[in-house]
Coordinates of N, CA and C and ligand atoms in Angstrom, one line a residue:
M1 N 21.5 5.9 9.9 CA 21.5 4.5 10.2 C 22.5 3.7 9.2
N2 N 23.4 3.0 9.8 CA 24.2 2.2 8.9 C 23.5 0.8 8.8
S3 N 23.1 0.5 7.6 CA 22.2 -0.7 7.4 C 22.9 -2.0 7.8
D4 N 24.2 -2.1 7.4 CA 25.0 -3.3 7.7 C 25.0 -3.6 9.2
E5 N 25.4 -2.6 9.9 CA 25.5 -2.8 11.4 C 24.2 -3.1 12.0
S6 N 23.1 -2.3 11.6 CA 21.8 -2.5 12.3 C 21.2 -3.9 11.9
V7 N 21.4 -4.3 10.7 CA 20.8 -5.6 10.3 C 21.4 -6.8 11.1
A8 N 22.7 -6.7 11.3 CA 23.3 -7.8 12.0 C 22.8 -8.2 13.3
E9 N 22.1 -7.2 14.0 CA 21.6 -7.4 15.3 C 20.3 -8.2 15.3
F10 N 19.7 -8.3 14.1 CA 18.3 -8.9 14.1 C 18.2 -10.2 13.3
P11 N 17.3 -11.1 13.7 CA 17.1 -12.3 13.0 C 16.7 -12.0 11.5
V12 N 17.2 -12.9 10.6 CA 16.8 -12.8 9.2 C 15.3 -13.1 9.1
V13 N 14.6 -12.2 8.3 CA 13.2 -12.3 8.1 C 12.8 -13.2 6.9
D14 N 11.9 -14.0 7.1 CA 11.4 -14.9 6.0 C 10.8 -14.1 4.9
E15 N 11.1 -14.6 3.6 CA 10.5 -13.9 2.4 C 9.0 -13.8 2.5
S16 N 8.3 -14.8 3.1 CA 6.9 -14.7 3.1 C 6.4 -13.5 4.0
V17 N 7.2 -13.2 5.0 CA 6.9 -12.0 5.9 C 7.2 -10.7 5.1
R18 N 8.3 -10.7 4.4 CA 8.7 -9.4 3.7 C 7.7 -9.1 2.6
R19 N 7.1 -10.2 2.0 CA 6.1 -9.9 0.9 C 4.8 -9.4 1.5
R20 N 4.6 -9.5 2.8 CA 3.4 -8.9 3.4 C 3.6 -7.5 4.0
L21 N 4.8 -7.0 3.9 CA 5.1 -5.7 4.5 C 5.4 -4.7 3.4
A22 N 4.6 -3.6 3.4 CA 4.9 -2.5 2.4 C 5.4 -1.3 3.2
L23 N 6.5 -0.8 2.7 CA 7.1 0.4 3.3 C 6.6 1.6 2.7
A24 N 5.9 2.5 3.4 CA 5.4 3.7 2.8 C 6.5 4.8 2.8
L25 N 7.0 5.1 1.6 CA 8.1 6.0 1.4 C 7.5 7.4 1.2
D26 N 7.0 8.0 2.3 CA 6.3 9.2 2.2 C 7.2 10.4 2.4
V27 N 8.1 10.6 1.4 CA 9.1 11.7 1.4 C 9.0 12.3 0.0
D28 N 9.5 13.5 -0.2 CA 9.4 14.1 -1.5 C 10.7 14.3 -2.2
D29 N 11.6 13.2 -1.9 CA 12.9 13.3 -2.5 C 13.4 11.9 -2.7
L30 N 13.8 11.6 -3.9 CA 14.2 10.2 -4.2 C 15.5 9.8 -3.5
V31 N 16.4 10.7 -3.2 CA 17.6 10.4 -2.5 C 17.2 9.8 -1.1
E32 N 16.3 10.5 -0.4 CA 15.9 10.1 0.9 C 15.1 8.8 0.8
A33 N 14.3 8.7 -0.2 CA 13.5 7.4 -0.4 C 14.4 6.3 -0.6
H34 N 15.4 6.5 -1.4 CA 16.4 5.4 -1.7 C 17.1 5.0 -0.4
R35 N 17.5 6.0 0.4 CA 18.2 5.7 1.6 C 17.4 4.8 2.5
L36 N 16.1 5.2 2.7 CA 15.2 4.4 3.5 C 15.0 3.0 3.0
A37 N 14.8 3.0 1.6 CA 14.6 1.7 1.0 C 15.7 0.7 1.2
V38 N 16.9 1.2 1.1 CA 18.1 0.4 1.2 C 18.2 -0.1 2.7
A39 N 18.0 0.8 3.6 CA 18.2 0.5 5.0 C 17.2 -0.5 5.5
L40 N 15.9 -0.4 5.0 CA 14.9 -1.2 5.5 C 14.5 -2.4 4.7
K41 N 15.3 -2.7 3.7 CA 15.0 -3.8 2.8 C 15.0 -5.2 3.5
P42 N 15.8 -5.4 4.6 CA 15.7 -6.7 5.2 C 14.3 -7.1 5.7
W43 N 13.4 -6.1 5.9 CA 12.1 -6.4 6.5 C 11.0 -6.1 5.5
F44 N 11.2 -5.4 4.5 CA 10.1 -5.0 3.5 C 10.4 -5.5 2.1
G45 N 9.4 -6.2 1.5 CA 9.5 -6.6 0.1 C 8.8 -5.7 -0.8
V46 N 7.9 -4.8 -0.3 CA 7.1 -3.9 -1.1 C 7.5 -2.5 -0.8
A47 N 7.7 -1.6 -1.7 CA 7.9 -0.2 -1.5 C 6.7 0.6 -2.0
K48 N 6.1 1.4 -1.1 CA 5.0 2.2 -1.6 C 5.4 3.6 -1.9
V49 N 5.0 4.0 -3.2 CA 5.3 5.3 -3.7 C 4.0 6.1 -3.6
G50 N 3.9 7.1 -2.8 CA 2.7 7.9 -2.7 C 2.7 9.2 -3.4
L51 N 1.8 10.0 -3.1 CA 1.6 11.3 -3.9 C 2.9 12.2 -3.8
E52 N 3.5 12.2 -2.6 CA 4.7 13.1 -2.4 C 5.8 12.7 -3.3
L53 N 6.1 11.4 -3.3 CA 7.3 10.9 -4.0 C 7.0 10.9 -5.5
F54 N 5.8 10.5 -5.9 CA 5.5 10.5 -7.3 C 5.4 11.9 -7.9
S55 N 5.0 12.9 -7.0 CA 5.0 14.3 -7.5 C 6.4 14.8 -7.7
S56 N 7.3 14.4 -6.9 CA 8.7 14.9 -7.0 C 9.5 14.1 -8.0
D57 N 9.3 12.8 -8.1 CA 10.2 12.0 -9.0 C 9.6 11.1 -10.0
G58 N 8.3 11.0 -9.9 CA 7.5 10.3 -10.9 C 8.0 8.9 -11.2
P59 N 8.0 8.5 -12.5 CA 8.4 7.1 -12.9 C 9.9 6.8 -12.5
D60 N 10.7 7.8 -12.3 CA 12.1 7.5 -11.9 C 12.1 6.8 -10.5
A61 N 11.2 7.2 -9.7 CA 11.1 6.6 -8.3 C 10.8 5.1 -8.4
I62 N 9.9 4.8 -9.3 CA 9.5 3.4 -9.5 C 10.6 2.6 -10.0
G63 N 11.3 3.1 -11.0 CA 12.5 2.4 -11.6 C 13.5 2.2 -10.5
A64 N 13.8 3.2 -9.7 CA 14.9 3.1 -8.7 C 14.6 2.0 -7.7
L65 N 13.3 1.9 -7.3 CA 12.9 0.9 -6.3 C 12.9 -0.5 -6.9
R66 N 12.5 -0.6 -8.1 CA 12.5 -1.9 -8.8 C 14.0 -2.4 -8.9
D67 N 14.9 -1.4 -9.2 CA 16.3 -1.8 -9.3 C 16.8 -2.3 -8.0
L68 N 16.2 -1.9 -6.9 CA 16.7 -2.4 -5.6 C 16.1 -3.7 -5.2
G69 N 15.2 -4.2 -6.1 CA 14.6 -5.5 -5.9 C 13.2 -5.4 -5.2
Y70 N 12.7 -4.2 -5.1 CA 11.3 -4.1 -4.4 C 10.2 -4.3 -5.5
S71 N 9.1 -4.9 -5.0 CA 7.8 -4.7 -5.7 C 7.3 -3.4 -5.4
V72 N 6.8 -2.7 -6.4 CA 6.3 -1.3 -6.2 C 4.8 -1.2 -6.1
F73 N 4.4 -0.5 -5.1 CA 3.0 -0.2 -4.8 C 2.8 1.3 -5.1
L74 N 2.1 1.6 -6.1 CA 1.9 3.0 -6.5 C 0.5 3.5 -5.9
D75 N 0.6 4.4 -4.9 CA -0.6 4.8 -4.2 C -1.0 6.2 -4.6
L76 N -1.7 6.3 -5.7 CA -2.2 7.6 -6.2 C -3.7 7.8 -6.0
K77 N -4.4 6.8 -5.5 CA -5.8 6.9 -5.2 C -6.5 7.7 -6.3
L78 N -6.5 7.1 -7.5 CA -7.0 7.8 -8.6 C -8.5 8.0 -8.5
F79 N -9.0 9.2 -8.9 CA -10.4 9.5 -8.8 C -10.7 10.6 -9.8
D80 N -11.3 10.2 -11.0 CA -11.6 11.1 -12.0 C -12.6 10.5 -13.0
I81 N -12.9 11.1 -14.1 CA -13.9 10.4 -15.0 C -13.3 9.2 -15.6
P82 N -14.1 8.2 -15.9 CA -13.5 6.9 -16.4 C -12.5 7.0 -17.5
T83 N -12.8 7.9 -18.5 CA -11.8 8.0 -19.6 C -10.5 8.4 -19.2
T84 N -10.4 9.4 -18.3 CA -9.1 10.0 -17.8 C -8.4 8.9 -17.0
V85 N -9.2 8.2 -16.2 CA -8.6 7.1 -15.4 C -8.0 6.0 -16.3
N86 N -8.8 5.7 -17.3 CA -8.4 4.6 -18.2 C -7.1 5.0 -18.9
R87 N -7.0 6.2 -19.4 CA -5.8 6.7 -20.1 C -4.6 6.8 -19.2
S88 N -4.8 7.2 -17.9 CA -3.7 7.3 -17.0 C -3.2 5.9 -16.6
T89 N -4.1 5.0 -16.3 CA -3.7 3.7 -15.8 C -3.0 2.9 -16.9
K90 N -3.3 3.2 -18.2 CA -2.6 2.6 -19.3 C -1.1 3.0 -19.2
V91 N -0.8 4.2 -18.9 CA 0.5 4.7 -18.8 C 1.2 4.1 -17.5
L92 N 0.4 4.1 -16.4 CA 1.0 3.6 -15.2 C 1.3 2.1 -15.2
G93 N 0.4 1.4 -16.0 CA 0.6 -0.1 -16.1 C 1.9 -0.4 -16.9
S94 N 2.4 0.5 -17.6 CA 3.7 0.2 -18.4 C 4.9 0.5 -17.5
L95 N 4.7 0.9 -16.3 CA 5.9 1.3 -15.5 C 6.5 0.2 -14.6
G96 N 5.7 -0.9 -14.5 CA 6.2 -2.0 -13.8 C 5.8 -2.0 -12.3
V97 N 4.6 -1.5 -12.0 CA 4.2 -1.5 -10.6 C 3.4 -2.8 -10.3
E98 N 3.5 -3.3 -9.1 CA 2.7 -4.5 -8.8 C 1.3 -4.1 -8.3
Y99 N 1.2 -3.0 -7.6 CA -0.1 -2.5 -7.1 C -0.4 -1.1 -7.5
L100 N -1.6 -0.8 -7.7 CA -2.0 0.6 -8.0 C -3.4 0.9 -7.3
T101 N -3.5 2.0 -6.6 CA -4.7 2.3 -5.9 C -5.6 3.3 -6.7
L102 N -6.9 3.0 -6.6 CA -8.0 3.9 -7.2 C -9.0 4.1 -6.1
H103 N -9.7 5.2 -6.1 CA -10.6 5.4 -5.0 C -12.0 4.8 -5.3
A104 N -12.5 4.0 -4.5 CA -13.8 3.3 -4.7 C -14.9 4.3 -4.8
L105 N -14.7 5.5 -4.2 CA -15.7 6.6 -4.3 C -16.0 6.9 -5.8
G106 N -15.1 6.6 -6.7 CA -15.2 6.9 -8.1 C -16.3 6.0 -8.8
G107 N -16.7 4.9 -8.1 CA -17.8 4.1 -8.7 C -17.3 3.0 -9.6
V108 N -18.3 2.1 -9.9 CA -17.9 0.9 -10.7 C -17.3 1.2 -12.0
D109 N -17.9 2.1 -12.8 CA -17.4 2.4 -14.1 C -16.0 2.9 -14.1
M110 N -15.7 3.8 -13.1 CA -14.4 4.4 -13.0 C -13.4 3.3 -12.7
L111 N -13.8 2.4 -11.7 CA -12.8 1.4 -11.3 C -12.6 0.4 -12.5
R112 N -13.7 0.1 -13.2 CA -13.5 -0.9 -14.3 C -12.6 -0.3 -15.4
A113 N -12.7 1.0 -15.6 CA -11.9 1.7 -16.6 C -10.4 1.7 -16.2
G114 N -10.2 1.8 -14.9 CA -8.8 1.8 -14.3 C -8.3 0.4 -14.4
V115 N -9.1 -0.6 -14.0 CA -8.6 -2.0 -14.0 C -8.2 -2.4 -15.4
E116 N -9.0 -2.0 -16.4 CA -8.7 -2.4 -17.8 C -7.5 -1.6 -18.3
G117 N -7.4 -0.4 -18.0 CA -6.3 0.4 -18.5 C -5.0 -0.1 -17.9
L118 N -5.0 -0.4 -16.6 CA -3.8 -1.0 -16.0 C -3.3 -2.3 -16.6
A119 N -4.3 -3.1 -16.8 CA -4.0 -4.5 -17.4 C -3.5 -4.3 -18.9
E120 N -4.1 -3.4 -19.6 CA -3.6 -3.1 -21.0 C -2.2 -2.5 -21.0
G121 N -2.0 -1.6 -20.2 CA -0.6 -0.9 -20.1 C 0.4 -2.0 -19.8
A122 N 0.2 -2.8 -18.9 CA 1.2 -3.9 -18.5 C 1.4 -4.8 -19.6
D123 N 0.3 -5.2 -20.2 CA 0.3 -6.2 -21.4 C 1.2 -5.6 -22.5
N124 N 0.9 -4.3 -22.9 CA 1.6 -3.7 -24.0 C 3.1 -3.6 -23.7
A125 N 3.4 -3.5 -22.4 CA 4.9 -3.4 -22.1 C 5.5 -4.8 -21.8
G126 N 4.7 -5.8 -22.0 CA 5.2 -7.2 -21.7 C 5.5 -7.5 -20.2
L127 N 4.7 -6.8 -19.4 CA 5.0 -7.0 -17.9 C 3.9 -7.8 -17.3
P128 N 4.2 -8.4 -16.1 CA 3.2 -9.2 -15.4 C 2.0 -8.3 -15.0
Q129 N 0.8 -9.0 -14.9 CA -0.4 -8.2 -14.5 C -0.3 -7.6 -13.1
P130 N -0.5 -6.3 -13.0 CA -0.5 -5.7 -11.7 C -1.9 -5.9 -11.0
T131 N -2.0 -5.6 -9.8 CA -3.2 -5.7 -9.0 C -3.8 -4.3 -8.8
S132 N -5.1 -4.1 -9.2 CA -5.7 -2.8 -8.9 C -6.4 -2.9 -7.5
L133 N -6.1 -1.9 -6.7 CA -6.6 -1.9 -5.3 C -7.6 -0.7 -5.1
A134 N -8.8 -1.0 -4.7 CA -9.8 0.1 -4.4 C -9.7 0.6 -3.0
V135 N -9.5 1.9 -2.8 CA -9.4 2.4 -1.4 C -10.9 2.6 -1.0
T136 N -11.2 2.0 0.2 CA -12.6 2.1 0.7 C -12.8 3.4 1.4
V137 N -12.3 3.5 2.7 CA -12.4 4.7 3.5 C -11.0 5.0 4.1
L138 N -10.6 6.2 4.0 CA -9.2 6.5 4.6 C -9.1 6.1 6.0
T139 N -7.9 5.6 6.4 CA -7.8 5.2 7.8 C -7.7 6.4 8.7
S140 N -7.5 7.6 8.1 CA -7.6 8.9 8.9 C -9.0 9.3 9.2
D141 N -10.0 8.7 8.6 CA -11.4 9.1 8.7 C -12.2 8.1 9.6
D142 N -12.6 8.7 10.7 CA -13.5 7.8 11.6 C -14.9 8.3 11.6
T143 N -15.3 9.0 10.5 CA -16.6 9.6 10.6 C -17.6 9.0 9.5
A144 N -17.0 8.0 8.7 CA -17.9 7.5 7.7 C -19.0 6.6 8.3
P145 N -20.3 6.8 7.8 CA -21.4 6.0 8.3 C -21.1 4.5 8.0
P146 N -21.7 3.6 8.8 CA -21.4 2.2 8.7 C -21.7 1.5 7.4
H147 N -22.6 2.1 6.6 CA -22.9 1.4 5.3 C -21.9 1.7 4.2
I148 N -21.0 2.6 4.5 CA -20.1 3.1 3.4 C -19.1 2.0 3.1
V149 N -18.5 1.3 4.1 CA -17.4 0.3 3.8 C -18.0 -0.8 3.0
P150 N -19.2 -1.5 3.5 CA -19.7 -2.5 2.7 C -20.1 -2.1 1.2
N151 N -20.6 -0.9 1.1 CA -20.9 -0.4 -0.3 C -19.7 -0.4 -1.2
R152 N -18.6 0.2 -0.6 CA -17.4 0.3 -1.4 C -16.7 -1.0 -1.7
V153 N -16.9 -1.9 -0.8 CA -16.3 -3.3 -1.0 C -17.1 -3.9 -2.2
R154 N -18.4 -3.7 -2.2 CA -19.2 -4.2 -3.4 C -18.8 -3.6 -4.7
V155 N -18.5 -2.2 -4.6 CA -18.1 -1.5 -5.8 C -16.8 -2.0 -6.3
A156 N -15.9 -2.3 -5.4 CA -14.6 -2.8 -5.7 C -14.7 -4.2 -6.5
L157 N -15.6 -5.0 -5.9 CA -15.8 -6.3 -6.5 C -16.3 -6.2 -7.9
E158 N -17.4 -5.3 -8.0 CA -18.1 -5.2 -9.3 C -17.2 -4.5 -10.3
G159 N -16.3 -3.6 -9.9 CA -15.4 -2.9 -10.8 C -14.2 -3.8 -11.2
G160 N -14.1 -5.0 -10.7 CA -13.1 -5.9 -11.1 C -11.7 -5.8 -10.4
C161 N -11.7 -5.1 -9.3 CA -10.4 -4.9 -8.6 C -9.9 -6.2 -8.0
G162 N -8.6 -6.3 -7.8 CA -8.1 -7.5 -7.2 C -7.9 -7.4 -5.7
G163 N -8.1 -6.2 -5.2 CA -8.0 -6.0 -3.8 C -8.6 -4.7 -3.3
I164 N -8.6 -4.5 -2.0 CA -9.1 -3.3 -1.4 C -8.1 -2.8 -0.3
V165 N -8.1 -1.5 -0.1 CA -7.4 -0.9 1.0 C -8.4 -0.5 2.1
L166 N -8.1 -0.9 3.3 CA -9.1 -0.7 4.4 C -8.5 -0.7 5.7
A167 N -9.2 -0.1 6.7 CA -8.7 -0.1 8.1 C -8.8 -1.5 8.7
A168 N -8.0 -1.8 9.6 CA -8.0 -3.1 10.3 C -9.4 -3.4 10.8
S169 N -10.1 -2.4 11.3 CA -11.4 -2.6 12.0 C -12.5 -3.0 10.9
D170 N -12.2 -2.8 9.6 CA -13.1 -3.2 8.6 C -12.8 -4.6 8.0
L171 N -11.8 -5.3 8.5 CA -11.3 -6.5 7.9 C -12.4 -7.6 7.9
Q172 N -13.1 -7.7 9.0 CA -14.1 -8.8 9.2 C -15.2 -8.7 8.1
I173 N -15.7 -7.5 8.0 CA -16.8 -7.3 7.0 C -16.3 -7.5 5.6
A174 N -15.1 -7.1 5.3 CA -14.5 -7.4 4.0 C -14.3 -8.9 3.7
R175 N -13.9 -9.6 4.7 CA -13.7 -11.1 4.6 C -15.0 -11.7 4.3
E176 N -16.1 -11.2 5.0 CA -17.4 -11.8 4.7 C -17.9 -11.5 3.3
L177 N -17.8 -10.3 2.9 CA -18.4 -9.8 1.7 C -17.6 -10.2 0.4
A178 N -16.3 -10.2 0.6 CA -15.5 -10.4 -0.6 C -14.2 -11.1 -0.2
P179 N -14.4 -12.4 0.1 CA -13.2 -13.2 0.6 C -12.0 -13.3 -0.4
R180 N -12.4 -13.1 -1.7 CA -11.3 -13.3 -2.7 C -10.5 -12.0 -2.9
L181 N -10.9 -10.9 -2.4 CA -10.2 -9.7 -2.6 C -9.0 -9.6 -1.7
K182 N -7.8 -9.2 -2.2 CA -6.6 -9.0 -1.4 C -6.9 -7.9 -0.4
R183 N -6.5 -8.0 0.9 CA -6.8 -7.0 1.9 C -5.5 -6.3 2.3
V184 N -5.5 -5.0 2.0 CA -4.3 -4.2 2.3 C -4.6 -3.2 3.4
V185 N -3.9 -3.2 4.5 CA -4.2 -2.4 5.7 C -3.1 -1.4 6.0
P186 N -3.4 -0.1 5.9 CA -2.5 1.0 6.4 C -2.9 1.3 7.9
G187 N -2.2 2.3 8.4 CA -2.5 2.7 9.8 C -1.9 1.8 10.8
I188 N -0.8 1.2 10.5 CA -0.2 0.2 11.4 C 0.7 0.9 12.4
R189 N 0.5 0.6 13.7 CA 1.3 1.1 14.8 C 1.6 0.1 15.8
L190 N 2.9 0.1 16.3 CA 3.2 -0.8 17.4 C 2.4 -0.3 18.6
A191 N 2.1 -1.3 19.5 CA 1.3 -0.9 20.7 C 2.0 0.3 21.4
G192 N 1.2 1.3 21.7 CA 1.7 2.4 22.5 C 2.4 3.5 21.6
G193 N 2.6 3.2 20.3 CA 3.3 4.1 19.4 C 2.4 5.3 19.0
A194 N 3.0 6.4 18.6 CA 2.3 7.6 18.2 C 1.4 7.3 17.0
R195 N 0.1 7.8 17.0 CA -0.8 7.5 16.0 C -0.7 8.5 14.8
H196 N -0.1 9.7 15.0 CA -0.1 10.8 14.0 C -1.5 11.1 13.6
D197 N -1.8 11.2 12.3 CA -3.2 11.5 11.9 C -4.1 10.3 11.6
Q198 N -3.6 9.1 12.1 CA -4.4 7.9 11.8 C -5.5 7.7 12.9
A199 N -6.7 7.8 12.5 CA -7.8 7.7 13.5 C -8.1 6.2 13.8
R200 N -7.9 5.3 12.8 CA -8.2 3.9 12.9 C -7.0 3.1 12.8
A201 N -6.1 3.2 13.7 CA -4.8 2.5 13.7 C -5.0 1.1 14.3
A202 N -4.1 0.2 13.9 CA -4.1 -1.1 14.5 C -2.7 -1.6 14.7
T203 N -2.5 -2.6 15.6 CA -1.1 -3.2 15.7 C -1.0 -4.2 14.6
P204 N 0.3 -4.5 14.2 CA 0.5 -5.5 13.2 C -0.1 -6.8 13.6
Q205 N 0.0 -7.2 14.8 CA -0.6 -8.4 15.3 C -2.1 -8.5 15.0
D206 N -2.8 -7.4 15.3 CA -4.3 -7.4 15.1 C -4.6 -7.5 13.7
A207 N -3.9 -6.6 12.9 CA -4.2 -6.6 11.4 C -3.9 -8.0 10.8
A208 N -2.8 -8.6 11.2 CA -2.5 -9.9 10.6 C -3.5 -11.0 11.1
A209 N -3.8 -10.9 12.3 CA -4.7 -12.0 12.9 C -6.1 -11.8 12.3
N210 N -6.5 -10.6 11.9 CA -7.8 -10.4 11.3 C -7.9 -10.6 9.8
G211 N -6.8 -11.0 9.2 CA -6.8 -11.3 7.8 C -6.2 -10.3 6.8
A212 N -5.4 -9.4 7.3 CA -4.7 -8.5 6.4 C -3.7 -9.3 5.6
D213 N -3.7 -9.1 4.2 CA -2.7 -9.8 3.4 C -1.4 -9.0 3.3
L214 N -1.6 -7.6 3.2 CA -0.5 -6.7 3.1 C -0.6 -5.6 4.1
L215 N 0.4 -5.4 4.9 CA 0.4 -4.3 5.9 C 1.2 -3.1 5.4
V216 N 0.6 -1.9 5.4 CA 1.4 -0.7 4.9 C 1.9 0.0 6.2
V217 N 3.2 0.1 6.2 CA 3.9 0.7 7.4 C 4.7 1.9 7.0
G218 N 4.4 3.1 7.6 CA 5.1 4.3 7.3 C 5.8 4.8 8.5
R219 N 5.2 5.8 9.1 CA 5.9 6.5 10.2 C 6.2 5.7 11.4
A220 N 5.5 4.6 11.6 CA 5.8 3.7 12.8 C 7.3 3.2 12.7
V221 N 7.8 3.2 11.4 CA 9.2 2.8 11.2 C 10.1 4.0 10.8
T222 N 9.6 4.7 9.8 CA 10.4 5.8 9.2 C 10.7 6.9 10.2
K223 N 9.8 7.1 11.2 CA 10.0 8.2 12.2 C 10.4 7.6 13.5
A224 N 10.6 6.4 13.6 CA 11.0 5.8 14.9 C 12.5 6.2 15.2
E225 N 12.8 6.2 16.5 CA 14.1 6.5 16.9 C 15.1 5.6 16.3
D226 N 14.7 4.3 16.3 CA 15.6 3.2 15.7 C 14.7 2.5 14.7
P227 N 14.7 3.0 13.4 CA 13.9 2.4 12.4 C 14.1 0.9 12.2
A228 N 15.3 0.4 12.2 CA 15.6 -1.0 12.1 C 15.0 -1.8 13.2
A229 N 15.1 -1.3 14.4 CA 14.5 -2.0 15.5 C 12.9 -2.1 15.4
A230 N 12.4 -0.9 15.0 CA 10.9 -0.9 14.8 C 10.5 -1.9 13.7
A231 N 11.2 -1.9 12.6 CA 10.9 -2.8 11.5 C 11.0 -4.2 11.9
A232 N 12.0 -4.5 12.7 CA 12.2 -5.9 13.2 C 11.1 -6.3 14.1
A233 N 10.7 -5.4 14.9 CA 9.6 -5.7 15.9 C 8.3 -6.0 15.1
I234 N 8.0 -5.2 14.1 CA 6.8 -5.4 13.3 C 6.9 -6.8 12.5
A235 N 8.0 -7.0 11.9 CA 8.2 -8.3 11.2 C 8.0 -9.5 12.1
A236 N 8.6 -9.3 13.3 CA 8.5 -10.5 14.3 C 7.1 -10.7 14.8
S237 N 6.2 -9.7 14.7 CA 4.9 -9.8 15.3 C 3.8 -10.3 14.3
I238 N 4.2 -10.6 13.1 CA 3.1 -11.1 12.2 C 3.4 -12.5 11.7
Ligands
C5P1 O1 2.8 6.8 8.2 P1 1.7 5.9 8.1 O2 2.0 4.4 8.5 O3 0.4 6.4 8.8 O4 1.4 5.9 6.6 C1 0.3 5.3 6.0 C2 0.3 5.3 4.5 O5 -0.8 4.7 4.0 C3 0.3 6.7 3.9 O6 1.2 6.7 2.8 C4 -1.1 7.0 3.5 O7 -1.2 7.7 2.3 C5 -1.5 5.5 3.1 N1 -2.9 5.3 3.3 C6 -3.7 5.4 4.4 N2 -5.0 5.1 4.5 C7 -5.6 4.7 3.4 C8 -4.9 4.4 2.2 C9 -3.5 4.7 2.2 O8 -3.1 5.8 5.4 N3 -6.9 4.3 3.5

């Protein structure tokens, strides 16, 4: 994709929309991640680094995306004993990420250890405070019993997280239980698009209308025949 040519065909997207769209760079190679990040920047203000990219390129990936002007969302879904999580988040907080995920399954003490470590790491590095996000139930999982999401939302609140990651179908319960938590929704698909392994997918319209603050978009754009057109369609719909 030649970004200059493809961008010219589409209306310019407002900054407030770009800030609500996170591009999931689920590739294991920084060159490819960088190429996607450059090409899709007109529509996305946040770049999500997941397990694949962090495993291959680690902190360099975060630096490269920050240099492009992105806010970085580090999606490691941390889940370990509180001490280990605290020590890792201290390091991660010094890297300049805006969001970091921890798994709510780890419980209140683990989340609190992570929230504190992240804040301390950022502080020590003189960086703005990042937001800790608790992952409730994976969007690929449609087998969790109904009490699990409310429990994990409460754990996120008690653990001091600034937000939660949840499926669009859980937005209403999250709004009721914890209106002040930022709501981050993956599993976004354009109507009729391939779902891949996402069991609880939603259209960007539905997610936005139900109160998603940040929409995580991966394959609906990165694997589209025309990624720029798919990104433009998503941006136009929220
Ligand atoms: O390609 P797709 O849009 O399905 O990518 C979704 C992204 O969101 C992936 O990077 C995945 O790791 C992440 N994610 C998710 N469900 C969660 C939390 C994160 O799909 N509950």
